Each structure stands twice: as structure tokens, then as C-alpha cells.
mmCIF file with all atom_site columns, C-alpha atoms and ligand atoms in Angstrom:
data_model
loop_
_atom_site.group_PDB
_atom_site.id
_atom_site.type_symbol
_atom_site.label_atom_id
_atom_site.label_alt_id
_atom_site.label_comp_id
_atom_site.label_asym_id
_atom_site.label_entity_id
_atom_site.label_seq_id
_atom_site.pdbx_PDB_ins_code
_atom_site.Cartn_x
_atom_site.Cartn_y
_atom_site.Cartn_z
_atom_site.occupancy
_atom_site.B_iso_or_equiv
_atom_site.pdbx_formal_charge
_atom_site.auth_seq_id
_atom_site.auth_comp_id
_atom_site.auth_asym_id
_atom_site.auth_atom_id
_atom_site.pdbx_PDB_model_num
ATOM   1   C  CA  . UNK A 1 1   ? -227.291 9.350   184.668 1.00 96.00 ? 198 UNK A CA  1
ATOM   2   C  CA  . UNK A 1 2   ? -224.597 6.723   184.587 1.00 97.00 ? 199 UNK A CA  1
ATOM   3   C  CA  . UNK A 1 3   ? -221.860 5.645   187.274 1.00 97.00 ? 200 UNK A CA  1
ATOM   4   C  CA  . UNK A 1 4   ? -219.414 3.297   187.284 1.00 97.00 ? 201 UNK A CA  1
ATOM   5   C  CA  . UNK A 1 5   ? -217.780 1.426   190.177 1.00 97.00 ? 202 UNK A CA  1
ATOM   6   C  CA  . UNK A 1 6   ? -215.596 -1.699  190.596 1.00 97.00 ? 203 UNK A CA  1
ATOM   7   C  CA  . UNK A 1 7   ? -215.685 -4.387  192.785 1.00 98.00 ? 204 UNK A CA  1
ATOM   8   C  CA  . UNK A 1 8   ? -213.398 -6.596  193.770 1.00 98.00 ? 205 UNK A CA  1
ATOM   9   C  CA  . UNK A 1 9   ? -215.041 -9.158  195.819 1.00 98.00 ? 206 UNK A CA  1
ATOM   10  C  CA  . UNK A 1 10  ? -218.513 -10.574 197.091 1.00 98.00 ? 207 UNK A CA  1
ATOM   11  C  CA  . UNK A 1 11  ? -217.733 -8.473  200.501 1.00 97.00 ? 208 UNK A CA  1
ATOM   12  C  CA  . UNK A 1 12  ? -217.281 -5.062  197.978 1.00 98.00 ? 209 UNK A CA  1
ATOM   13  C  CA  . UNK A 1 13  ? -220.030 -5.623  196.390 1.00 98.00 ? 210 UNK A CA  1
ATOM   14  C  CA  . UNK A 1 14  ? -222.440 -6.322  199.127 1.00 98.00 ? 211 UNK A CA  1
ATOM   15  C  CA  . UNK A 1 15  ? -221.291 -3.259  200.587 1.00 98.00 ? 212 UNK A CA  1
ATOM   16  C  CA  . UNK A 1 16  ? -222.110 -1.538  197.707 1.00 98.00 ? 213 UNK A CA  1
ATOM   17  C  CA  . UNK A 1 17  ? -225.621 -3.120  197.748 1.00 98.00 ? 214 UNK A CA  1
ATOM   18  C  CA  . UNK A 1 18  ? -225.978 -1.472  201.495 1.00 98.00 ? 215 UNK A CA  1
ATOM   19  C  CA  . UNK A 1 19  ? -224.967 1.769   199.958 1.00 98.00 ? 216 UNK A CA  1
ATOM   20  C  CA  . UNK A 1 20  ? -227.554 1.708   197.382 1.00 98.00 ? 217 UNK A CA  1
ATOM   21  C  CA  . UNK A 1 21  ? -230.045 0.699   199.957 1.00 98.00 ? 218 UNK A CA  1
ATOM   22  C  CA  . UNK A 1 22  ? -229.262 3.493   202.214 1.00 97.00 ? 219 UNK A CA  1
ATOM   23  C  CA  . UNK A 1 23  ? -230.868 5.646   198.988 1.00 97.00 ? 220 UNK A CA  1
ATOM   24  C  CA  . UNK A 1 24  ? -233.788 3.844   198.220 1.00 98.00 ? 221 UNK A CA  1
ATOM   25  C  CA  . UNK A 1 25  ? -237.533 4.925   199.602 1.00 98.00 ? 222 UNK A CA  1
ATOM   26  C  CA  . UNK A 1 26  ? -240.875 2.973   199.395 1.00 98.00 ? 223 UNK A CA  1
ATOM   27  C  CA  . UNK A 1 27  ? -241.977 2.312   195.571 1.00 98.00 ? 224 UNK A CA  1
ATOM   28  C  CA  . UNK A 1 28  ? -238.359 2.039   194.176 1.00 98.00 ? 225 UNK A CA  1
ATOM   29  C  CA  . UNK A 1 29  ? -237.740 -0.731  191.024 1.00 98.00 ? 226 UNK A CA  1
ATOM   30  C  CA  . UNK A 1 30  ? -234.104 -1.850  190.627 1.00 99.00 ? 227 UNK A CA  1
ATOM   31  C  CA  . UNK A 1 31  ? -233.269 -4.545  188.383 1.00 98.00 ? 228 UNK A CA  1
ATOM   32  C  CA  . UNK A 1 32  ? -230.061 -6.353  188.489 1.00 98.00 ? 229 UNK A CA  1
ATOM   33  C  CA  . UNK A 1 33  ? -228.357 -6.939  185.077 1.00 98.00 ? 230 UNK A CA  1
ATOM   34  C  CA  . UNK A 1 34  ? -225.383 -9.771  184.359 1.00 98.00 ? 231 UNK A CA  1
ATOM   35  C  CA  . UNK A 1 35  ? -224.217 -13.131 183.912 1.00 97.00 ? 232 UNK A CA  1
ATOM   36  C  CA  . UNK A 1 36  ? -225.014 -16.466 185.802 1.00 97.00 ? 233 UNK A CA  1
ATOM   37  C  CA  . UNK A 1 37  ? -223.106 -15.630 188.799 1.00 97.00 ? 234 UNK A CA  1
ATOM   38  C  CA  . UNK A 1 38  ? -222.008 -11.763 188.137 1.00 98.00 ? 235 UNK A CA  1
ATOM   39  C  CA  . UNK A 1 39  ? -223.293 -11.120 191.731 1.00 98.00 ? 236 UNK A CA  1
ATOM   40  C  CA  . UNK A 1 40  ? -226.840 -10.119 191.362 1.00 98.00 ? 237 UNK A CA  1
ATOM   41  C  CA  . UNK A 1 41  ? -227.887 -11.621 194.644 1.00 98.00 ? 238 UNK A CA  1
ATOM   42  C  CA  . UNK A 1 42  ? -224.538 -10.647 196.888 1.00 98.00 ? 239 UNK A CA  1
ATOM   43  C  CA  . UNK A 1 43  ? -225.542 -6.922  196.065 1.00 98.00 ? 240 UNK A CA  1
ATOM   44  C  CA  . UNK A 1 44  ? -229.223 -7.530  196.609 1.00 98.00 ? 241 UNK A CA  1
ATOM   45  C  CA  . UNK A 1 45  ? -228.425 -8.912  199.974 1.00 98.00 ? 242 UNK A CA  1
ATOM   46  C  CA  . UNK A 1 46  ? -226.166 -6.004  200.306 1.00 98.00 ? 243 UNK A CA  1
ATOM   47  C  CA  . UNK A 1 47  ? -229.491 -3.663  200.298 1.00 98.00 ? 244 UNK A CA  1
ATOM   48  C  CA  . UNK A 1 48  ? -231.246 -6.110  202.521 1.00 98.00 ? 245 UNK A CA  1
ATOM   49  C  CA  . UNK A 1 49  ? -228.759 -5.347  205.079 1.00 98.00 ? 246 UNK A CA  1
ATOM   50  C  CA  . UNK A 1 50  ? -229.414 -1.338  204.946 1.00 98.00 ? 247 UNK A CA  1
ATOM   51  C  CA  . UNK A 1 51  ? -233.322 -2.305  204.365 1.00 98.00 ? 248 UNK A CA  1
ATOM   52  C  CA  . UNK A 1 52  ? -232.707 -3.838  208.151 1.00 98.00 ? 249 UNK A CA  1
ATOM   53  C  CA  . UNK A 1 53  ? -234.162 -7.221  207.091 1.00 98.00 ? 250 UNK A CA  1
ATOM   54  C  CA  . UNK A 1 54  ? -233.453 -9.471  209.545 1.00 94.00 ? 251 UNK A CA  1
ATOM   55  C  CA  . UNK A 1 55  ? -233.315 -13.030 207.863 1.00 91.00 ? 252 UNK A CA  1
ATOM   56  C  CA  . UNK A 1 56  ? -230.757 -13.259 205.035 1.00 90.00 ? 253 UNK A CA  1
ATOM   57  C  CA  . UNK A 1 57  ? -231.622 -12.905 201.583 1.00 95.00 ? 254 UNK A CA  1
ATOM   58  C  CA  . UNK A 1 58  ? -231.690 -16.116 199.606 1.00 94.00 ? 255 UNK A CA  1
ATOM   59  C  CA  . UNK A 1 59  ? -231.409 -16.583 195.979 1.00 93.00 ? 256 UNK A CA  1
ATOM   60  C  CA  . UNK A 1 60  ? -235.072 -16.721 194.504 1.00 90.00 ? 257 UNK A CA  1
ATOM   61  C  CA  . UNK A 1 61  ? -234.105 -18.717 191.652 1.00 86.00 ? 258 UNK A CA  1
ATOM   62  C  CA  . UNK A 1 62  ? -236.634 -21.488 192.177 1.00 86.00 ? 259 UNK A CA  1
ATOM   63  C  CA  . UNK A 1 63  ? -239.487 -19.338 194.535 1.00 88.00 ? 260 UNK A CA  1
ATOM   64  C  CA  . UNK A 1 64  ? -239.212 -16.741 191.688 1.00 95.00 ? 261 UNK A CA  1
ATOM   65  C  CA  . UNK A 1 65  ? -240.426 -13.993 194.320 1.00 97.00 ? 262 UNK A CA  1
ATOM   66  C  CA  . UNK A 1 66  ? -239.487 -13.796 198.547 1.00 97.00 ? 263 UNK A CA  1
ATOM   67  C  CA  . UNK A 1 67  ? -241.165 -10.851 200.235 1.00 97.00 ? 264 UNK A CA  1
ATOM   68  C  CA  . UNK A 1 68  ? -238.822 -9.983  203.397 1.00 98.00 ? 265 UNK A CA  1
ATOM   69  C  CA  . UNK A 1 69  ? -240.235 -6.670  206.294 1.00 98.00 ? 266 UNK A CA  1
ATOM   70  C  CA  . UNK A 1 70  ? -237.926 -4.131  206.217 1.00 98.00 ? 267 UNK A CA  1
ATOM   71  C  CA  . UNK A 1 71  ? -237.240 -0.891  207.632 1.00 98.00 ? 268 UNK A CA  1
ATOM   72  C  CA  . UNK A 1 72  ? -236.529 2.660   206.085 1.00 97.00 ? 269 UNK A CA  1
ATOM   73  C  CA  . UNK A 1 73  ? -235.795 4.673   208.878 1.00 94.00 ? 270 UNK A CA  1
ATOM   74  C  CA  . UNK A 1 74  ? -239.226 4.114   210.815 1.00 94.00 ? 271 UNK A CA  1
ATOM   75  C  CA  . UNK A 1 75  ? -241.416 3.263   208.679 1.00 96.00 ? 272 UNK A CA  1
ATOM   76  C  CA  . UNK A 1 76  ? -242.034 -0.097  207.502 1.00 98.00 ? 273 UNK A CA  1
ATOM   77  C  CA  . UNK A 1 77  ? -241.699 -1.550  203.941 1.00 98.00 ? 274 UNK A CA  1
ATOM   78  C  CA  . UNK A 1 78  ? -241.832 -4.646  202.414 1.00 98.00 ? 275 UNK A CA  1
ATOM   79  C  CA  . UNK A 1 79  ? -238.471 -5.637  200.440 1.00 98.00 ? 276 UNK A CA  1
ATOM   80  C  CA  . UNK A 1 80  ? -239.247 -8.003  197.263 1.00 98.00 ? 277 UNK A CA  1
ATOM   81  C  CA  . UNK A 1 81  ? -236.917 -10.310 195.549 1.00 98.00 ? 278 UNK A CA  1
ATOM   82  C  CA  . UNK A 1 82  ? -237.633 -11.651 192.041 1.00 98.00 ? 279 UNK A CA  1
ATOM   83  C  CA  . UNK A 1 83  ? -235.561 -13.988 189.605 1.00 98.00 ? 280 UNK A CA  1
ATOM   84  C  CA  . UNK A 1 84  ? -236.900 -13.707 186.553 1.00 97.00 ? 281 UNK A CA  1
ATOM   85  C  CA  . UNK A 1 85  ? -234.509 -16.078 184.666 1.00 97.00 ? 282 UNK A CA  1
ATOM   86  C  CA  . UNK A 1 86  ? -237.101 -18.952 184.536 1.00 96.00 ? 283 UNK A CA  1
ATOM   87  C  CA  . UNK A 1 87  ? -239.447 -16.734 182.449 1.00 96.00 ? 284 UNK A CA  1
ATOM   88  C  CA  . UNK A 1 88  ? -239.887 -17.133 179.188 1.00 94.00 ? 285 UNK A CA  1
ATOM   89  C  CA  . UNK A 1 89  ? -242.684 -15.211 177.597 1.00 96.00 ? 286 UNK A CA  1
ATOM   90  C  CA  . UNK A 1 90  ? -243.888 -11.480 178.864 1.00 96.00 ? 287 UNK A CA  1
ATOM   91  C  CA  . UNK A 1 91  ? -247.048 -12.688 179.650 1.00 96.00 ? 288 UNK A CA  1
ATOM   92  C  CA  . UNK A 1 92  ? -246.025 -14.709 182.286 1.00 97.00 ? 289 UNK A CA  1
ATOM   93  C  CA  . UNK A 1 93  ? -244.554 -11.624 184.278 1.00 96.00 ? 290 UNK A CA  1
ATOM   94  C  CA  . UNK A 1 94  ? -248.260 -10.670 184.263 1.00 94.00 ? 291 UNK A CA  1
ATOM   95  C  CA  . UNK A 1 95  ? -249.306 -14.061 185.441 1.00 94.00 ? 292 UNK A CA  1
ATOM   96  C  CA  . UNK A 1 96  ? -246.939 -14.534 188.702 1.00 95.00 ? 293 UNK A CA  1
ATOM   97  C  CA  . UNK A 1 97  ? -247.829 -10.872 189.511 1.00 96.00 ? 294 UNK A CA  1
ATOM   98  C  CA  . UNK A 1 98  ? -245.032 -8.697  189.212 1.00 97.00 ? 295 UNK A CA  1
ATOM   99  C  CA  . UNK A 1 99  ? -246.560 -5.524  188.838 1.00 96.00 ? 296 UNK A CA  1
ATOM   100 C  CA  . UNK A 1 100 ? -248.713 -5.934  191.885 1.00 97.00 ? 297 UNK A CA  1
ATOM   101 C  CA  . UNK A 1 101 ? -245.430 -5.388  194.107 1.00 98.00 ? 298 UNK A CA  1
ATOM   102 C  CA  . UNK A 1 102 ? -245.167 -1.877  192.454 1.00 98.00 ? 299 UNK A CA  1
ATOM   103 C  CA  . UNK A 1 103 ? -246.658 -0.179  195.151 1.00 97.00 ? 300 UNK A CA  1
ATOM   104 C  CA  . UNK A 1 104 ? -245.185 2.942   197.268 1.00 97.00 ? 301 UNK A CA  1
ATOM   105 C  CA  . UNK A 1 105 ? -244.882 0.794   200.208 1.00 97.00 ? 302 UNK A CA  1
ATOM   106 C  CA  . UNK A 1 106 ? -242.846 -1.378  198.419 1.00 98.00 ? 303 UNK A CA  1
ATOM   107 C  CA  . UNK A 1 107 ? -239.145 -1.541  197.202 1.00 98.00 ? 304 UNK A CA  1
ATOM   108 C  CA  . UNK A 1 108 ? -238.586 -4.475  194.367 1.00 98.00 ? 305 UNK A CA  1
ATOM   109 C  CA  . UNK A 1 109 ? -235.210 -5.967  193.746 1.00 98.00 ? 306 UNK A CA  1
ATOM   110 C  CA  . UNK A 1 110 ? -235.621 -8.136  190.401 1.00 98.00 ? 307 UNK A CA  1
ATOM   111 C  CA  . UNK A 1 111 ? -233.019 -10.243 188.730 1.00 98.00 ? 308 UNK A CA  1
ATOM   112 C  CA  . UNK A 1 112 ? -233.309 -11.212 185.067 1.00 98.00 ? 309 UNK A CA  1
ATOM   113 C  CA  . UNK A 1 113 ? -235.639 -7.979  184.577 1.00 98.00 ? 310 UNK A CA  1
ATOM   114 C  CA  . UNK A 1 114 ? -235.365 -8.607  180.970 1.00 98.00 ? 311 UNK A CA  1
ATOM   115 C  CA  . UNK A 1 115 ? -238.789 -10.529 180.062 1.00 98.00 ? 312 UNK A CA  1
ATOM   116 C  CA  . UNK A 1 116 ? -240.572 -7.606  182.332 1.00 98.00 ? 313 UNK A CA  1
ATOM   117 C  CA  . UNK A 1 117 ? -239.296 -5.182  180.240 1.00 97.00 ? 314 UNK A CA  1
ATOM   118 C  CA  . UNK A 1 118 ? -242.858 -3.580  179.092 1.00 97.00 ? 315 UNK A CA  1
ATOM   119 C  CA  . UNK A 1 119 ? -244.410 -3.908  182.442 1.00 98.00 ? 316 UNK A CA  1
ATOM   120 C  CA  . UNK A 1 120 ? -241.517 -1.691  183.907 1.00 98.00 ? 317 UNK A CA  1
ATOM   121 C  CA  . UNK A 1 121 ? -242.435 2.108   185.497 1.00 98.00 ? 318 UNK A CA  1
ATOM   122 C  CA  . UNK A 1 122 ? -240.206 4.655   183.382 1.00 97.00 ? 319 UNK A CA  1
ATOM   123 C  CA  . UNK A 1 123 ? -238.253 5.528   186.392 1.00 98.00 ? 320 UNK A CA  1
ATOM   124 C  CA  . UNK A 1 124 ? -236.412 2.034   187.136 1.00 98.00 ? 321 UNK A CA  1
ATOM   125 C  CA  . UNK A 1 125 ? -232.911 2.082   188.438 1.00 98.00 ? 322 UNK A CA  1
ATOM   126 C  CA  . UNK A 1 126 ? -230.455 -0.475  186.311 1.00 98.00 ? 323 UNK A CA  1
ATOM   127 C  CA  . UNK A 1 127 ? -227.625 -1.963  188.207 1.00 99.00 ? 324 UNK A CA  1
ATOM   128 C  CA  . UNK A 1 128 ? -225.284 -3.672  185.076 1.00 98.00 ? 325 UNK A CA  1
ATOM   129 C  CA  . UNK A 1 129 ? -222.798 -6.153  186.810 1.00 98.00 ? 326 UNK A CA  1
ATOM   130 C  CA  . UNK A 1 130 ? -220.066 -6.947  184.496 1.00 98.00 ? 327 UNK A CA  1
ATOM   131 C  CA  . UNK A 1 131 ? -217.651 -9.864  185.161 1.00 97.00 ? 328 UNK A CA  1
ATOM   132 C  CA  . UNK A 1 132 ? -217.570 -13.150 186.757 1.00 96.00 ? 329 UNK A CA  1
ATOM   133 C  CA  . UNK A 1 133 ? -215.755 -16.024 188.447 1.00 96.00 ? 330 UNK A CA  1
ATOM   134 C  CA  . UNK A 1 134 ? -212.702 -14.659 190.216 1.00 95.00 ? 331 UNK A CA  1
ATOM   135 C  CA  . UNK A 1 135 ? -212.309 -11.031 187.676 1.00 96.00 ? 332 UNK A CA  1
ATOM   136 C  CA  . UNK A 1 136 ? -213.623 -7.681  189.559 1.00 98.00 ? 333 UNK A CA  1
ATOM   137 C  CA  . UNK A 1 137 ? -216.655 -7.081  188.485 1.00 98.00 ? 334 UNK A CA  1
ATOM   138 C  CA  . UNK A 1 138 ? -218.068 -3.703  187.367 1.00 98.00 ? 335 UNK A CA  1
ATOM   139 C  CA  . UNK A 1 139 ? -221.164 -2.336  188.413 1.00 98.00 ? 336 UNK A CA  1
ATOM   140 C  CA  . UNK A 1 140 ? -223.063 -0.126  186.224 1.00 98.00 ? 337 UNK A CA  1
ATOM   141 C  CA  . UNK A 1 141 ? -225.724 2.016   187.763 1.00 98.00 ? 338 UNK A CA  1
ATOM   142 C  CA  . UNK A 1 142 ? -227.756 4.116   185.716 1.00 98.00 ? 339 UNK A CA  1
ATOM   143 C  CA  . UNK A 1 143 ? -231.245 5.604   185.107 1.00 98.00 ? 340 UNK A CA  1
ATOM   144 C  CA  . UNK A 1 144 ? -233.627 7.263   182.810 1.00 97.00 ? 341 UNK A CA  1
ATOM   145 C  CA  . UNK A 1 145 ? -236.119 8.807   184.751 1.00 97.00 ? 342 UNK A CA  1
ATOM   146 C  CA  . UNK A 1 146 ? -236.763 10.251  188.166 1.00 97.00 ? 343 UNK A CA  1
ATOM   147 C  CA  . UNK A 1 147 ? -234.574 11.673  190.971 1.00 98.00 ? 344 UNK A CA  1
ATOM   148 C  CA  . UNK A 1 148 ? -231.520 8.733   190.721 1.00 98.00 ? 345 UNK A CA  1
ATOM   149 C  CA  . UNK A 1 149 ? -229.101 11.857  189.834 1.00 97.00 ? 346 UNK A CA  1
ATOM   150 C  CA  . UNK A 1 150 ? -229.573 13.575  193.023 1.00 97.00 ? 347 UNK A CA  1
ATOM   151 C  CA  . UNK A 1 151 ? -230.160 10.519  195.151 1.00 98.00 ? 348 UNK A CA  1
ATOM   152 C  CA  . UNK A 1 152 ? -226.473 9.160   193.546 1.00 98.00 ? 349 UNK A CA  1
ATOM   153 C  CA  . UNK A 1 153 ? -224.694 12.242  194.590 1.00 96.00 ? 350 UNK A CA  1
ATOM   154 C  CA  . UNK A 1 154 ? -221.855 11.275  195.543 1.00 95.00 ? 351 UNK A CA  1
ATOM   155 C  CA  . UNK A 1 155 ? -222.118 7.892   195.788 1.00 97.00 ? 352 UNK A CA  1
ATOM   156 C  CA  . UNK A 1 156 ? -218.916 6.604   194.156 1.00 94.00 ? 353 UNK A CA  1
ATOM   157 C  CA  . UNK A 1 157 ? -217.087 8.536   196.897 1.00 93.00 ? 354 UNK A CA  1
ATOM   158 C  CA  . UNK A 1 158 ? -218.679 6.675   199.633 1.00 88.00 ? 355 UNK A CA  1
ATOM   159 C  CA  . UNK A 1 159 ? -216.506 4.657   202.123 1.00 84.00 ? 356 UNK A CA  1
ATOM   160 C  CA  . UNK A 1 160 ? -218.000 3.540   204.887 1.00 83.00 ? 357 UNK A CA  1
HETATM 161 N  N1  . ATP B 2 .   ? -216.533 -8.890  193.076 1.00 94.23 ? 53  ATP B N1  1
HETATM 162 C  C1  . ATP B 2 .   ? -217.481 -9.782  192.906 1.00 94.23 ? 53  ATP B C1  1
HETATM 163 N  N2  . ATP B 2 .   ? -218.909 -9.368  193.464 1.00 94.23 ? 53  ATP B N2  1
HETATM 164 C  C2  . ATP B 2 .   ? -219.725 -10.520 193.606 1.00 94.23 ? 53  ATP B C2  1
HETATM 165 N  N3  . ATP B 2 .   ? -219.674 -11.561 193.635 1.00 94.23 ? 53  ATP B N3  1
HETATM 166 C  C3  . ATP B 2 .   ? -218.430 -11.958 193.739 1.00 94.23 ? 53  ATP B C3  1
HETATM 167 C  C4  . ATP B 2 .   ? -217.486 -11.246 193.366 1.00 94.23 ? 53  ATP B C4  1
HETATM 168 N  N4  . ATP B 2 .   ? -216.381 -11.865 193.144 1.00 94.23 ? 53  ATP B N4  1
HETATM 169 C  C5  . ATP B 2 .   ? -215.990 -13.129 193.381 1.00 94.23 ? 53  ATP B C5  1
HETATM 170 N  N5  . ATP B 2 .   ? -217.769 -12.974 193.705 1.00 94.23 ? 53  ATP B N5  1
HETATM 171 C  C6  . ATP B 2 .   ? -218.829 -14.635 193.671 1.00 94.23 ? 53  ATP B C6  1
HETATM 172 O  O1  . ATP B 2 .   ? -219.619 -14.558 192.719 1.00 94.23 ? 53  ATP B O1  1
HETATM 173 C  C7  . ATP B 2 .   ? -220.938 -14.985 193.382 1.00 94.23 ? 53  ATP B C7  1
HETATM 174 C  C8  . ATP B 2 .   ? -221.605 -14.294 193.106 1.00 94.23 ? 53  ATP B C8  1
HETATM 175 O  O2  . ATP B 2 .   ? -223.239 -15.306 192.967 1.00 94.23 ? 53  ATP B O2  1
HETATM 176 P  P1  . ATP B 2 .   ? -224.382 -14.407 193.172 1.00 94.23 ? 53  ATP B P1  1
HETATM 177 O  O3  . ATP B 2 .   ? -225.404 -15.596 193.770 1.00 94.23 ? 53  ATP B O3  1
HETATM 178 O  O4  . ATP B 2 .   ? -224.586 -13.501 193.786 1.00 94.23 ? 53  ATP B O4  1
HETATM 179 O  O5  . ATP B 2 .   ? -224.466 -14.019 191.549 1.00 94.23 ? 53  ATP B O5  1
HETATM 180 P  P2  . ATP B 2 .   ? -225.898 -13.883 190.439 1.00 94.23 ? 53  ATP B P2  1
HETATM 181 O  O6  . ATP B 2 .   ? -225.735 -12.983 189.847 1.00 94.23 ? 53  ATP B O6  1
HETATM 182 O  O7  . ATP B 2 .   ? -227.050 -13.772 191.637 1.00 94.23 ? 53  ATP B O7  1
HETATM 183 O  O8  . ATP B 2 .   ? -225.647 -15.238 189.681 1.00 94.23 ? 53  ATP B O8  1
HETATM 184 P  P3  . ATP B 2 .   ? -227.572 -15.928 189.348 1.00 94.23 ? 53  ATP B P3  1
HETATM 185 O  O9  . ATP B 2 .   ? -227.739 -15.331 187.623 1.00 94.23 ? 53  ATP B O9  1
HETATM 186 O  O10 . ATP B 2 .   ? -227.369 -17.255 189.279 1.00 94.23 ? 53  ATP B O10 1
HETATM 187 O  O11 . ATP B 2 .   ? -228.816 -15.544 190.238 1.00 94.23 ? 53  ATP B O11 1
HETATM 188 C  C9  . ATP B 2 .   ? -220.325 -15.543 194.653 1.00 94.23 ? 53  ATP B C9  1
HETATM 189 O  O12 . ATP B 2 .   ? -219.838 -16.869 194.393 1.00 94.23 ? 53  ATP B O12 1
HETATM 190 C  C10 . ATP B 2 .   ? -219.499 -14.623 195.030 1.00 94.23 ? 53  ATP B C10 1
HETATM 191 O  O13 . ATP B 2 .   ? -218.569 -14.956 196.090 1.00 94.23 ? 53  ATP B O13 1
HETATM 192 MG MG1 . MG  B 3 .   ? -228.907 -14.243 192.029 1.00 94.23 ? 54  MG  B MG1 1
#
């Protein structure tokens, strides 16, 4: 599956994050790739809104891992927002316990996931963001396994 969407503003990227959030389930791992300042955190903030997280998501650049309580329907879930930019070695991914969060009651959003590649579940969703500064962004949603294709049916036509 591969879906391309253009976003002209941070607000629009947030909206696409909200639309993405509405199709997430516990156990999902979503990787957010793109340059510094491309909008990974902006998209994650939209996901947080859709998962009814009450405190605003802040960038986890310094904390590496932030935990939030959210809901999907009437079910409580944990939303984990990670930023692995500062990790140098794949082994550090284990040390900070990234894979401990791959649980059925947890949705994981991972910025700068490259260093964690070998630890990701096969059915992770990749969101790549192209562009930075004042340019419009291209949001590319892709997955090689799992039921994402079904879940993303009609996604590009969302306008609510
Ligand atoms: N179409 C757009 N989508 C997202 N952000 C945009 C867009 N246009 C401009 N921006 C701006 O780009 C910046 C994106 O910042 P954000 O913190 O989300 O990036 P990031 O990818 O998380 O960066 P980092 O790698 O440093 O964590 C914000 O200042 C935002 O206002
Ligand atoms: Mg960020």
C-alpha cells in the first residue's frame, strides 16, 4: 500500500494526523520519517487529538519517550510518542526499552525510527514526510504487511 497526500500547512498536517488516529488500534506501530522540521510532531499531535489525549503532545526530542493516556472508542489505551534522533546505535533501542511498548493496549508513534529498524514489527505503518520550511509537505503512507490497505480505503478522500 502507498498513499500520497499533499499538506499545505501545519494545521492541515495535524488534520491528517487526526484522520490517521481514527483508524489506529492498540498494538499499532507508526514510524514517522522526514527531515528536521518536516512535521512529524505536527502529525503526531493530530493523532493525539483523535485518541482523546487531553494534554497536548510535546516534542519528545529530549525525553526520548513520552507516555499519554488515550481512548479508542470506550477502551483506554496508552499512546507512546518517541523520538530516537539522539540514538546512535541499534543496541541503544533495546537499552531504552522501545520494544517493551509494542503491546496490544498501546499505540506507538516513533519519530526518527531508522535506528530501530531491526526491532520493528513486520506490520508497522510508515509515514514519510517530504518537504520543510514553508514548502507544502507530501505525506506518504506505506505498509508492507498488516491490514493497512483495508483501513486506508477512502482515506485520501477524507475531508472532515
Ligand atoms: N504543511 C506543513 N506540515 C507540517 N508542518 C508545517 C507545514 N508547513 C509549515 N510547517 C511548520 O514546520 C514545522 C514542523 O515542526 P515539527 O516539530 O512538527 O517537525 P518534526 O518533523 O517533528 O521535526 P524534528 O525532527 O525536529 O522532531 C512547524 O514549525 C510547522 O509550523
Ligand atoms: Mg519532532
